[in-house]
């Protein structure tokens, strides 16, 4: 027993008790005749006091040598503080120390172990074990643990069975590259790490497990973008004998439960929005609907004049920025610069001020009169005092650009309050997506997603129009989950794979086991997967997933703390029947 | 909604209700004028009845076409059965079917979906999704889910935080080969899959997480023995500011909780045994103490005569087999054959019968008289009617041989009742183990295990004698968990690595991050890991872990269902900067 209590435990009621505490030295204040030490552990901070008069000389002298982050054990008596600290849970007491043991010394840490540290991102990642001592990081990890346990308890009590699926599997194309694992025992062959347990969970449905879930690591070898990780965690779920409605209800229930238990927020029925509407009204399949600023499509009310930019555009679309008329010309220029940044990519922006007197003042007054501008205001829902921002161009691009602007301005306007939670189902996703580079269609969700009943024929004629029983759960403008009803008929699956460009041979080699399984009584089934890292960070009121991962990797996929990946020796390569084939 | 009820739900109280059921056709009995169908799902079986007189003609005809494992949906009325089946939970009722939909047909399955199937191991693995439909497999997976949830709830309520550690890490030697993962983004470099989260959980302790657990997949690229899997699941735990006693108490509590909640068995304080005693009394570091048959060392009472076999042996050791005097000469010869099998490897066996009249009859009467044999009986604890079996030779080998014989005979005598649970702590393991091939010592547990206080000096002089704060939890003769108090001092860790043959350079390259961490205030810490697959199978009263894994691999590390591992194409190899280097 290194301690009788943790550092968050002692209160006035414990006064006069003899206690043993252990932990890290947070702070030492040496007044010469008196030394105070803040002792920290996972549970809190307790103040120790060493007193020249009362403390044994050797102990007192040792106390003076303590440095930040030393690990110590202390025996002493709980006494009432003279000047209490109401901000600390243990702020009414302190420990009059009688014995002191240094369990381990510490070098001066490379950054301060405080809520607001002086350490930069790279340094904190290299010494992540020190970063984790900081309250915000520690609390995030504890928060994550709480969320996952809440998920497990909810799903278990709802009859879901957690089943572990294998990690050493077979390459399956899910839109990203697989990480592969050479097999020593099977020469020249490789396992793949799962991008998701998709095929296994479908096989579990064929196997009659009925309701499955798993909180599971998944792997994608992607060129990393900011805030993407090569390994990430999914709450993976699947159900049999269900329709889309059953799945939406089941996981709306789970999400509502989490919002209530974790955040104390009661949310009613989740609104639903068609994918097409989401794109039309927000330019985005994961709209943040905590605020308005819906898109107004302005082609009809802009393409009757001589303004070539609009006349030649596939889409002219605007939003009304609440109170935006107060922006100075300089501020508006900055907004225009912002949309022209390469990350956004607009060529320019037209705007119209909605003046207090009901008149308008636009940047294209040469072409449009007050009557025109009044129509723009009507279509975008702009009110007196607003600013209408308008972009134009190819539909897909301009929607993405205006969506980015909408989010940016909402952020600036404080409309994205992390304490407010507004979930949304986006439904009826297209089955296929056109790859603009290759001109081929590929599966928007994955190749196992079922087209809507009766739309199979459309595949031949208008593949881009086929809708799927696919849905995403959106929370505050972030996709936190997505899923679909799956194909459970071998013939339909074969047709689908053909349309996705698989030869019969490839289809058999990669998915033969699943197609075979469909011949032995596959039930109707479907599911959904939540991105746990994202879910936890949003419930935690933040948007950076890295802050909720104990040991994250950087944007090059490196763990800078352990310095991985790393070279392996030739002997190991030879055992694996491999040779390096370096490009450089 | 494909169903109003599951197939395990309906009772007499539901009679006259209109219901919709869905599931698999377990069995069809066609009497011409009447067709009965057993409809199965995860929850049970419900009997359907189609009746020439009452059922719509088309529906009746369709019912006749149903085959085993067809997936169907049925509407009908719950009626009371004329001949009830008390063995079925739904045996009082049946469904008078009015509508029938075939949701999916099925080919005839390659083996019967019954508790006792006609399918062999390989076939069942290839069609694992059908095997999972069978009750015993399904129940095992549900059982596993229940055990893990129970573990999580227990540890969470005890203040443990579940933290996910990374899977793409760095090669660390833990006695087995690592699986490696080539990094595309870091040319010529590899991640390793964790053999355990050992270093990360230690870093979490340095990071102040205090009480950590994780149920986590681990990976070992071993030449597979029967019942080993290249990927397996661990309940991984670590605590800070603790001594060995704290850890034993914490996990004894958890195990006792599981035995009670899962098996309904109340167990008192777990006995503890020194490693040396376990080896001496049972020839084994994981003794099954549900029965006696302790070893009796017979050197003193055998080496005074002219029997060279015993006189030249390092160890002469015997066990008393209860009631073994009833074995015929032929049966004893079979036992001798058994110990001489290459898997056991004894050269022969000496025995002595303990006759009902108190006399003895041994296979070496030429050398030993009744007085000698009486001493043997005393040392081995043999009683009238027993058989004393004696092996001799090198201590380590002969202990392993006699231990194998002890387990085999206990099995035959029915002394290994899977419903009886007797846990045991084995403590004070040696720190190091001599590799007989190389003559080098290596870490028995792992290189981070702490020697017992005051024994560090022994490392120089008698490395084999150094004991560690290392312990195993044994249940019914199986190691279900093991752990140790770790080193938390950089200097001791460096000394240990030196003794294990690491150069300073290697130590720094492989464990530099951990050694660095020890310089910033590492607390005393230690932990334990349970093998979940093993734990679950033993709690489930079985010893084959494969039966409790949804998608296990075979002894060549292959998943025969999905046919993995598999070759990958040259393009992918090139992207990974690799070339094959085949031996054949």
mmCIF file of N, CA and C in Angstrom, chain A residues 520, chain B residues 108-112 118-119 123 127 130:
data_model
loop_
_atom_site.group_PDB
_atom_site.id
_atom_site.type_symbol
_atom_site.label_atom_id
_atom_site.label_comp_id
_atom_site.label_asym_id
_atom_site.label_seq_id
_atom_site.Cartn_x
_atom_site.Cartn_y
_atom_site.Cartn_z
ATOM 1 N N UNK A 520 -26.862 -19.376 -48.925
ATOM 2 C CA UNK A 520 -27.308 -20.281 -47.859
ATOM 3 C C UNK A 520 -28.267 -19.595 -46.893
ATOM 4 N N UNK B 108 -28.817 -26.527 -50.127
ATOM 5 C CA UNK B 108 -28.709 -27.442 -48.992
ATOM 6 C C UNK B 108 -27.376 -27.196 -48.297
ATOM 7 N N UNK B 109 -27.415 -26.911 -47.001
ATOM 8 C CA UNK B 109 -26.157 -26.596 -46.319
ATOM 9 C C UNK B 109 -25.217 -27.802 -46.313
ATOM 10 N N UNK B 110 -23.921 -27.559 -46.288
ATOM 11 C CA UNK B 110 -22.942 -28.645 -46.379
ATOM 12 C C UNK B 110 -22.864 -29.506 -45.117
ATOM 13 N N UNK B 111 -23.500 -29.049 -44.050
ATOM 14 C CA UNK B 111 -23.617 -29.893 -42.846
ATOM 15 C C UNK B 111 -24.897 -29.496 -42.143
ATOM 16 N N UNK B 112 -25.364 -30.330 -41.246
ATOM 17 C CA UNK B 112 -26.640 -30.046 -40.593
ATOM 18 C C UNK B 112 -26.468 -28.968 -39.534
ATOM 19 N N UNK B 118 -23.073 -33.029 -38.443
ATOM 20 C CA UNK B 118 -22.278 -34.052 -39.146
ATOM 21 C C UNK B 118 -21.075 -33.424 -39.838
ATOM 22 N N UNK B 119 -20.867 -32.120 -39.616
ATOM 23 C CA UNK B 119 -19.763 -31.438 -40.297
ATOM 24 C C UNK B 119 -18.453 -31.572 -39.539
ATOM 25 N N UNK B 123 -14.667 -28.257 -42.594
ATOM 26 C CA UNK B 123 -15.880 -27.846 -43.297
ATOM 27 C C UNK B 123 -16.612 -26.763 -42.498
ATOM 28 N N UNK B 127 -17.309 -22.828 -43.724
ATOM 29 C CA UNK B 127 -18.659 -22.237 -43.715
ATOM 30 C C UNK B 127 -18.980 -21.775 -42.290
ATOM 31 N N UNK B 130 -22.343 -20.579 -41.306
ATOM 32 C CA UNK B 130 -23.394 -21.571 -41.051
ATOM 33 C C UNK B 130 -23.178 -22.230 -39.692
#
